[in-house]
Short mmCIF file of C-alpha atoms in Angstrom, two decimals:
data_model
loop_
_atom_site.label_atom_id
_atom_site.label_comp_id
_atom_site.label_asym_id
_atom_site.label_seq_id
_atom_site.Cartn_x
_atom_site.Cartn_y
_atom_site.Cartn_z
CA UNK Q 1379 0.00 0.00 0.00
CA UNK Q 1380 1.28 3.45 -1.00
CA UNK Q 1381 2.71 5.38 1.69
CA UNK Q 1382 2.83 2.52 4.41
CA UNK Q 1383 5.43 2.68 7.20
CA UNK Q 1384 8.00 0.69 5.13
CA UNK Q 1385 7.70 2.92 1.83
CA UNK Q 1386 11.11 4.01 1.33
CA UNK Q 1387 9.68 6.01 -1.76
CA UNK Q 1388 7.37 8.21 0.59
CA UNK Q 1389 7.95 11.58 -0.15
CA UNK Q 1390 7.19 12.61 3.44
CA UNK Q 1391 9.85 10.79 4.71
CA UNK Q 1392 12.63 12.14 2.74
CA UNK Q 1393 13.48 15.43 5.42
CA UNK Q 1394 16.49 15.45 7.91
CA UNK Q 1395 16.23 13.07 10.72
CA UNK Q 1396 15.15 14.55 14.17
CA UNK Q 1397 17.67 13.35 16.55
CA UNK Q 1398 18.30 14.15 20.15
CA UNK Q 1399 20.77 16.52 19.92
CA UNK Q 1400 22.83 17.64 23.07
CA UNK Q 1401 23.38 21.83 23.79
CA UNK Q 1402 26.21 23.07 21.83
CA UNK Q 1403 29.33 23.01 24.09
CA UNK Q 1404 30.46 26.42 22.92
CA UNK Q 1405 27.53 28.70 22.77
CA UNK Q 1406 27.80 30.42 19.59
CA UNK Q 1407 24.71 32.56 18.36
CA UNK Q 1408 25.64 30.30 14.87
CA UNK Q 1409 26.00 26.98 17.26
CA UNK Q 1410 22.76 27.85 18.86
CA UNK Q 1411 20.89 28.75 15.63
CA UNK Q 1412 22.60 25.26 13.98
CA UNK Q 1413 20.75 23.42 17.39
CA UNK Q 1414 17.54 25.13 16.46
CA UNK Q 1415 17.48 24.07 12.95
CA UNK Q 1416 17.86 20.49 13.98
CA UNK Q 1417 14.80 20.46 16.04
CA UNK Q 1418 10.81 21.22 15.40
CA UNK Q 1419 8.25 23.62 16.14
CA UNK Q 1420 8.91 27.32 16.52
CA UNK Q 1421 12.77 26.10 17.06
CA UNK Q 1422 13.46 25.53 13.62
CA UNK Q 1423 11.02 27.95 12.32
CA UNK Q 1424 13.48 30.50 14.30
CA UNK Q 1425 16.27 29.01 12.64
CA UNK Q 1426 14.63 28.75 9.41
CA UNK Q 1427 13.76 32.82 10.12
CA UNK Q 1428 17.75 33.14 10.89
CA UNK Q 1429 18.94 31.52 7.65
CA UNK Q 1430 16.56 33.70 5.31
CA UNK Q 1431 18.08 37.10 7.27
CA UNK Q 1432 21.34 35.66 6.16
CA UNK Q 1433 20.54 35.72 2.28
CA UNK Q 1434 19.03 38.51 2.71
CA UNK Q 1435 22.24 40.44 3.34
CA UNK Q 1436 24.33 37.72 1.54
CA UNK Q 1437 22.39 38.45 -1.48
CA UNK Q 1438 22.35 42.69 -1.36
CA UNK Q 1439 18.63 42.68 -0.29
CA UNK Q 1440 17.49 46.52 0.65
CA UNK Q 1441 16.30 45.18 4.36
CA UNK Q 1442 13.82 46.65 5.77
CA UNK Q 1443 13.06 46.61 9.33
CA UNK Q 1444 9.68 47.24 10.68
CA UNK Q 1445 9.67 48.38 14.40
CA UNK Q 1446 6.44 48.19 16.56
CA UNK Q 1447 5.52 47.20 20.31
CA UNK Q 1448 7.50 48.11 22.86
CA UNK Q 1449 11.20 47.17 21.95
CA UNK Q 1450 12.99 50.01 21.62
CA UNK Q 1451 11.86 51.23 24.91
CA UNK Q 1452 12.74 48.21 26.57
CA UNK Q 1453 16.25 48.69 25.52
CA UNK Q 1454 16.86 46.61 22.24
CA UNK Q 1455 18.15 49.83 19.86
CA UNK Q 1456 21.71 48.16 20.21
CA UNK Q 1457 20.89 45.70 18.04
CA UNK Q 1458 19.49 48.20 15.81
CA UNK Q 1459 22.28 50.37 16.06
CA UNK Q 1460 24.74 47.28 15.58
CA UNK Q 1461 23.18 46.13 12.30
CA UNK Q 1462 23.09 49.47 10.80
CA UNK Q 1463 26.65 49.72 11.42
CA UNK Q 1464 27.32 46.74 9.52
CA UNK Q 1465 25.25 47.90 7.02
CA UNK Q 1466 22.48 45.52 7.12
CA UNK Q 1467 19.93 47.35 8.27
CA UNK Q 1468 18.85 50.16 5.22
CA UNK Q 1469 15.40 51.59 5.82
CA UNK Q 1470 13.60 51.43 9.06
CA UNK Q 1471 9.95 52.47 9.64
CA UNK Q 1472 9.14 52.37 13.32
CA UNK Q 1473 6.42 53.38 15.23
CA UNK Q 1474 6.62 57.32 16.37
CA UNK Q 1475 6.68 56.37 19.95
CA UNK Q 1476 9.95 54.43 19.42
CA UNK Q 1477 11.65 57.27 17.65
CA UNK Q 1478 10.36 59.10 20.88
CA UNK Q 1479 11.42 56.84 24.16
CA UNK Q 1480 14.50 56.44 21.79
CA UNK Q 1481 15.85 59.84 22.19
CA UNK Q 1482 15.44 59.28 26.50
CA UNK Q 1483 18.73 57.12 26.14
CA UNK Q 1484 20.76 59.66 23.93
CA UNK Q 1485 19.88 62.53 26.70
CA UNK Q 1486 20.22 60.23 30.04
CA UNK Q 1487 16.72 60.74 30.52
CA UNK Q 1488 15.88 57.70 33.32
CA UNK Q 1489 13.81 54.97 32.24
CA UNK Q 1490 13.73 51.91 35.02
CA UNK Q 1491 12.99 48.50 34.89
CA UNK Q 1492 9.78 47.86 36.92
CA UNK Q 1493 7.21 45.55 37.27
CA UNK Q 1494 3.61 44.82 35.68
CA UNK Q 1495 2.27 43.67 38.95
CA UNK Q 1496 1.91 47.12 40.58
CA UNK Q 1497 -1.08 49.51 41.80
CA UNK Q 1498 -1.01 51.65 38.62
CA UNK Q 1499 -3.35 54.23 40.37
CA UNK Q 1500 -0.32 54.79 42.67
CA UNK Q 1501 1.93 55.23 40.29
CA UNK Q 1502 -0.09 57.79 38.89
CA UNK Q 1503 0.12 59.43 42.28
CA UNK Q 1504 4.04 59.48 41.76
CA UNK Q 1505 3.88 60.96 38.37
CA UNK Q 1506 5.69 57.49 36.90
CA UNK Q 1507 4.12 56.38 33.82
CA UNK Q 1508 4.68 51.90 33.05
CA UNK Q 1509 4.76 50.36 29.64
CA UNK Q 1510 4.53 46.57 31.07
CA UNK Q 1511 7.48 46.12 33.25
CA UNK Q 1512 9.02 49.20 31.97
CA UNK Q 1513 9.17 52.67 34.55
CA UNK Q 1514 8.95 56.61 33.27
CA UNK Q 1515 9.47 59.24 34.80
CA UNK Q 1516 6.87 62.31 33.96
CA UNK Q 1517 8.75 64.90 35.29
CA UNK Q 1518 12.40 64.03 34.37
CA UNK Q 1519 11.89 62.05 31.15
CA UNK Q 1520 8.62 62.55 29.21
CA UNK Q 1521 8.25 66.32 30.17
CA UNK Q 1522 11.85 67.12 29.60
CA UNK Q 1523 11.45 64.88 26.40
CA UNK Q 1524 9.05 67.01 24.82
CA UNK Q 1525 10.89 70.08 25.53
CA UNK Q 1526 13.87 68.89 23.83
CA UNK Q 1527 11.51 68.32 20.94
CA UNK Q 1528 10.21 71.34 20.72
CA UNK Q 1529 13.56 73.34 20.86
CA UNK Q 1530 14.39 70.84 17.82
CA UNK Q 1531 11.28 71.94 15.94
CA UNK Q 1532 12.37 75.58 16.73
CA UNK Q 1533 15.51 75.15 14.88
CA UNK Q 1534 13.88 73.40 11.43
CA UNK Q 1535 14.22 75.74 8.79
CA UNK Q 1536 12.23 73.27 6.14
CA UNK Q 1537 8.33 73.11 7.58
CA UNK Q 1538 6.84 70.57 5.16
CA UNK Q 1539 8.98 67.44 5.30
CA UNK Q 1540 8.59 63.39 4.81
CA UNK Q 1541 8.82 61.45 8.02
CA UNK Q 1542 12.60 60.47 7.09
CA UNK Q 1543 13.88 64.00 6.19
CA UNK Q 1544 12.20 65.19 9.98
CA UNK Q 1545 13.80 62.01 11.51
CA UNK Q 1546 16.98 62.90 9.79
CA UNK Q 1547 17.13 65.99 11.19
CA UNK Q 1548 15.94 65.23 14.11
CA UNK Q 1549 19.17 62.47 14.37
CA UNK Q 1550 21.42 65.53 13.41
CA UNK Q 1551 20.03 66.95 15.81
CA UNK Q 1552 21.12 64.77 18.64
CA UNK Q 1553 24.28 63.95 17.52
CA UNK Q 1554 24.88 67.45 18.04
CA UNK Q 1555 23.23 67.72 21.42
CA UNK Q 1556 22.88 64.94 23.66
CA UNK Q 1557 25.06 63.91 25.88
CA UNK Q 1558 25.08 59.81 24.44
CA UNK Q 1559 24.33 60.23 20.90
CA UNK Q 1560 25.80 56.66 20.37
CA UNK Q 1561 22.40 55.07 22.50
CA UNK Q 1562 20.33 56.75 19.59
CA UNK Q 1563 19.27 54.65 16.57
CA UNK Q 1564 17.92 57.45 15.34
CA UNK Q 1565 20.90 59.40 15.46
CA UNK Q 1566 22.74 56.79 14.45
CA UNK Q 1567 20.12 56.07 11.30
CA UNK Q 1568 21.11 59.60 10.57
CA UNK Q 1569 24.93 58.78 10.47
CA UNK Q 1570 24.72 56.11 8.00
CA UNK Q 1571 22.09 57.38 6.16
CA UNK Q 1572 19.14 55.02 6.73
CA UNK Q 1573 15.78 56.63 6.54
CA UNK Q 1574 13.45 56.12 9.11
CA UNK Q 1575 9.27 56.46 8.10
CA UNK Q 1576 6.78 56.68 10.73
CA UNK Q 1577 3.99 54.39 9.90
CA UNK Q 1578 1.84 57.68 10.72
CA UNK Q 1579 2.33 61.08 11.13
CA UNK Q 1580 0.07 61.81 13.98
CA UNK Q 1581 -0.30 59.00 17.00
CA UNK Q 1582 2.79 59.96 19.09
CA UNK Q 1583 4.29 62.07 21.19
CA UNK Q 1584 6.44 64.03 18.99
CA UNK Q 1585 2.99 64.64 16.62
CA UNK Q 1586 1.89 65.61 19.93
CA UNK Q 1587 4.38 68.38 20.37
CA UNK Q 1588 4.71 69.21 16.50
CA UNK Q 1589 0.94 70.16 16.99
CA UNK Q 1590 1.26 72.56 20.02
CA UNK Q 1591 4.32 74.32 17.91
CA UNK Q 1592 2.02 76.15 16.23
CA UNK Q 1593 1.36 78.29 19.40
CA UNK Q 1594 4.47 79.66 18.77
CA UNK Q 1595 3.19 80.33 14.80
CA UNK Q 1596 5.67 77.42 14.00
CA UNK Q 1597 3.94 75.28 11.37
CA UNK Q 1598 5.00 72.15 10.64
CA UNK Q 1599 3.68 69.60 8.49
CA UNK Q 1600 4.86 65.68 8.33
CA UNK Q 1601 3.40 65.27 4.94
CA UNK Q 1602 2.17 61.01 4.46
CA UNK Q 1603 1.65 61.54 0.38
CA UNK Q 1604 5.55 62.08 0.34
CA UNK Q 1605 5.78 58.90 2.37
CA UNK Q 1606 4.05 56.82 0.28
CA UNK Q 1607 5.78 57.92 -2.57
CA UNK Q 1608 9.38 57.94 -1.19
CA UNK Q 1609 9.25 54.72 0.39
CA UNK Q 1610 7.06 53.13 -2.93
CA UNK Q 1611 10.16 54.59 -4.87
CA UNK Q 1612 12.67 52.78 -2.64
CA UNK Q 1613 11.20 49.63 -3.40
CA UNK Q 1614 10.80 50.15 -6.97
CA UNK Q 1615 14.72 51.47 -7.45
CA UNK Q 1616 16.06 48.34 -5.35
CA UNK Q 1617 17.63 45.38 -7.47
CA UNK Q 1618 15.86 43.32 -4.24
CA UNK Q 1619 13.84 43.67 -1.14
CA UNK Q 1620 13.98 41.77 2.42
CA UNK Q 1621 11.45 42.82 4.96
CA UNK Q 1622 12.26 42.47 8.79
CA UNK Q 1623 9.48 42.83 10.69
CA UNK Q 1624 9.08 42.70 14.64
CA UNK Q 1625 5.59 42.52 16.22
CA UNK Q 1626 3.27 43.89 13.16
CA UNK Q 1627 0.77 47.05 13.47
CA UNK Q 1628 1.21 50.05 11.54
CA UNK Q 1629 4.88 49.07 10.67
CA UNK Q 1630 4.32 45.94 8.86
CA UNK Q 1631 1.43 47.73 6.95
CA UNK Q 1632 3.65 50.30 5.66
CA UNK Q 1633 6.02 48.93 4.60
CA UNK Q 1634 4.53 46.00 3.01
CA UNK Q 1635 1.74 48.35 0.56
CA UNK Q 1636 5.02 49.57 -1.14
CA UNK Q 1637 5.09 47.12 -3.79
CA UNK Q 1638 0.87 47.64 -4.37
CA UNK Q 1639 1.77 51.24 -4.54
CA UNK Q 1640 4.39 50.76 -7.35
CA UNK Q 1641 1.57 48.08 -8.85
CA UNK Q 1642 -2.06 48.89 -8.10
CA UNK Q 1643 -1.70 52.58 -7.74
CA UNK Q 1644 1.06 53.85 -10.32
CA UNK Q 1645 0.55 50.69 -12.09
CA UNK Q 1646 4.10 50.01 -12.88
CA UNK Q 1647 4.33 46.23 -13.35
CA UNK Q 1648 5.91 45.01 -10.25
CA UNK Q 1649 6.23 41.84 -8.90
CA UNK Q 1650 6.53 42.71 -4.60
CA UNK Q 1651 9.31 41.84 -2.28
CA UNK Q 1652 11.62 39.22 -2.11
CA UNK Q 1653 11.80 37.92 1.08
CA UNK Q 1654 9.98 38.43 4.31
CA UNK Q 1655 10.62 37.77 8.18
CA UNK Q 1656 8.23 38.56 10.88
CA UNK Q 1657 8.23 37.67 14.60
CA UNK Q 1658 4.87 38.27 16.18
CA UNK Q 1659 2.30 36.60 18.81
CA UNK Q 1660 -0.35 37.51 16.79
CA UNK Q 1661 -2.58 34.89 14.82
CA UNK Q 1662 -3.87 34.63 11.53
CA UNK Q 1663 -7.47 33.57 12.77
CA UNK Q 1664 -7.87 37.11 14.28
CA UNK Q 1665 -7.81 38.63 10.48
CA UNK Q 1666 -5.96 41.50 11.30
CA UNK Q 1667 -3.02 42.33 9.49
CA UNK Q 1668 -0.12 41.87 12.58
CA UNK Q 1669 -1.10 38.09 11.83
CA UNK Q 1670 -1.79 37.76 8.44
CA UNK Q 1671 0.43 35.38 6.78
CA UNK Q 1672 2.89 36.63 4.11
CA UNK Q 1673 1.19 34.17 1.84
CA UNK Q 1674 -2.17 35.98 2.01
CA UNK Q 1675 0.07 38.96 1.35
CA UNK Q 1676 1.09 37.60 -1.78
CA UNK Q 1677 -2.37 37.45 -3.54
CA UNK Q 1678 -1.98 41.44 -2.50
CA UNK Q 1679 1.16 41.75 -4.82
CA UNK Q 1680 2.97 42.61 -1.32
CA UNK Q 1681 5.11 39.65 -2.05
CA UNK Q 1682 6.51 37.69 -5.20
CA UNK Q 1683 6.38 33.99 -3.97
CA UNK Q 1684 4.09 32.68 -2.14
CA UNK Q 1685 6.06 29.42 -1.42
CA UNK Q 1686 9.63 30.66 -0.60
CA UNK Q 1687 11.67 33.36 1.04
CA UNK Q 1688 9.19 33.71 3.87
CA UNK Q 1689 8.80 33.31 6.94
CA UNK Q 1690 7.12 34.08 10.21
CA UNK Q 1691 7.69 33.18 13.48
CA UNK Q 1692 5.09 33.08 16.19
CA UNK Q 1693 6.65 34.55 19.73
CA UNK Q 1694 7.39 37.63 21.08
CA UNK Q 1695 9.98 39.28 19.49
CA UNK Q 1696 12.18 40.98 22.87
CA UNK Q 1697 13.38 36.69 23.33
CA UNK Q 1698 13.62 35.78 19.47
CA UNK Q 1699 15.39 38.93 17.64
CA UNK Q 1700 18.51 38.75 19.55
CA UNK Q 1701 19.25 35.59 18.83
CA UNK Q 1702 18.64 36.02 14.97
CA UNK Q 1703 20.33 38.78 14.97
CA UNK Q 1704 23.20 37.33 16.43
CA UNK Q 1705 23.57 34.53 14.10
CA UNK Q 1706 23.42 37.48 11.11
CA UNK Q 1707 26.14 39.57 12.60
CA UNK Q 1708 28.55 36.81 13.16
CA UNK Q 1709 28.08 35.06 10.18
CA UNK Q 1710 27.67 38.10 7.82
CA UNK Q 1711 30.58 40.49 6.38
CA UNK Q 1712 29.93 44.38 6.73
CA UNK Q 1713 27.84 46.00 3.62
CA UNK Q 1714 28.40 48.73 2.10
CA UNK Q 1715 26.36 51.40 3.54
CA UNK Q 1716 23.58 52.18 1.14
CA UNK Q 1717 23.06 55.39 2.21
CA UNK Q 1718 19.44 55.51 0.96
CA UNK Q 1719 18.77 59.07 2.37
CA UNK Q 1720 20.74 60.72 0.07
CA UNK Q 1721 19.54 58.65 -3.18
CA UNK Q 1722 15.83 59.50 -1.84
CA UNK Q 1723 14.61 62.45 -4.65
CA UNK Q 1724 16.98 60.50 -7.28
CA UNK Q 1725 15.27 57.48 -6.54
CA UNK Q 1726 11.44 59.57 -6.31
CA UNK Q 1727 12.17 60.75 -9.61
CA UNK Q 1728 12.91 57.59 -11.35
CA UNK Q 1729 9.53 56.08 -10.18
CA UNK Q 1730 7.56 59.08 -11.78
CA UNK Q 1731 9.23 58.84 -14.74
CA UNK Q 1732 8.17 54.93 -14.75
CA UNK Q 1733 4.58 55.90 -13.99
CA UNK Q 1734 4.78 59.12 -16.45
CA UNK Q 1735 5.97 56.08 -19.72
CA UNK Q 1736 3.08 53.79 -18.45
CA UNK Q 1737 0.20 56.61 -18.78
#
């Protein structure tokens, strides 16, 4: 009978054994990753996840990576700031509260570990804000954060910018001024030229204070049409694409409409990305779009291949991340620095043109 236990021709049985493997005795983030591959479940799936992060920079991919949640707050921009420096890291588009609770680590402003088991109407009382298990000051670090933003804003000379050009600089900015510009990926995204998008232009704090600027008769404008367009036209201009994406949200609907923009909108033929990597605890039975699979993304034109170069991982990304990112920086040379924000209008005006031939 086809397919019986002693088939050898069973088709199902042809994939690497499952042995018990012992820990790796030294450590590695590429021994550990190796030991993940060899086992099941969200293991090798994080593994799997690993690998595809390595062609993506093997292979020249523009990476994107896609910030939400509550990472950068909690203290993972050093990985951020690491793979930029090695050049795998080339466009980022982050939630604006992460660009935000960023900037408290380039100025020393205090944020604590704490605890989500707490009387949160005391805490009130002590004028300490909580994200989770993470403690803010009101006084010392959100207040004095928005002032710092609003001297920035007093300094612009452009009013009507793209979320990149104000988060450039904005990360001119504090390399200029804080006191630990190094702790800043957004200072640091300015340095090696990596734009960073907002996946909107109005639900943060720093919207918050760009709106109360005009008090003052200081106007300024974060305009989304010139994000749609800049960050279609990155897309379109790159010889490949790799999205990174950790948690989902407004991030990982940004930047995956780019290719549908090129397609749908300014219909360019265009294929989508190339590769895809999400970590997320969201499910796909929900319907929302943190948990959608990449394949449903591909009948959007968001992706090129439904059956390869994706892959998601369910779990929360603050325990998986590291660990990928890890393996990528010790296995991976340094990239060239693509230094996308200066290509930006060059790489705009190319996609009009396209559009312009097709009409």
């Amino acid at each position: 009978m086809k397919g019986h236990k002693g088939d050898t021709k069973n088709c199902y049985m042809s994939g690497r054994n499952i042995f018990p493997h012992r820990l790796p005795l030294r450590p590695t983030y590429k021994n550990l990753i190796n030991y993940y591959a060899s086992t099941s479940i969200q293991a090798r799936n994080m593994a799997d996840g690993a690998f595809l992060f390595e062609r993506m920079v093997n292979e020249d991919d523009t990476i994107w990576l896609g910030i939400a949640g509550v990472g950068i707050a909690g203290g993972m921009g050093g990985i951020v700031i690491e793979l930029m420096e090695r050049g795998q890291i080339d466009v980022i588009c982050s939630t604006g509260a992460q660009v935000y609770h960023d900037l408290h680590f380039a100025f020393g402003l205090p944020v604590k570990q704490g605890s989500p088991d707490v009387d949160d109407n005391d805490l009130r009382d002590k004028g300490v804000t909580r994200i989770y298990d993470i403690y803010i000051d009101e006084e010392k670090t959100l207040k004095a954060q928005d002032e710092i933003i609003r001297d920035f804003c007093r300094t612009l000379k452009k009013r009507r910018l793209s979320s990149p050009d104000f988060n450039y600089e904005l990360g001119k900015y504090v390399l200029k001024h804080a006191k630990h510009p190094e702790r800043s990926f957004v200072a640091m995204a300015a340095k090696y030229g990596v734009p960073i998008f907002w996946d909107s232009p109005s639900n943060h704090s720093i919207a918050m204070n760009i709106a109360v600027m005009t008090q003052e008769g200081i106007r300024i404008t974060i305009d989304a049409n010139l994000d749609v367009i800049e960050s279609a036209a990155i897309v379109f201009n790159s010889k490949a694409t790799g999205f990174v994406e950790l948690g989902g949200g407004g991030p990982k609907n940004f930047i995956q409409q780019t290719s549908p923009t090129v397609s749908q909108i300014f219909k360019i033929p265009f294929e989508g990305a190339d590769r895809g990597l999400q970590i997320t605890t969201d499910q796909e039975t929900n319907a929302g779009l943190s948990g959608c699979t990449f394949k449903e993304g591909v009948s959007w034109g968001k992706y090129k291949d439904a059956t390869k170069g994706l892959v998601q991982i369910t779990g929360e990304y603050s325990t998986i991340f590291p660990l990928i990112a890890g393996y990528v920086i010790e296995v991976c040379n340094v990239r060239t620095f693509k230094n996308i924000i200066e290509h930006k209008k060059e790489m705009r005006d190319k996609l009009e043109a396209a559009a312009k031939a097709v009409k």
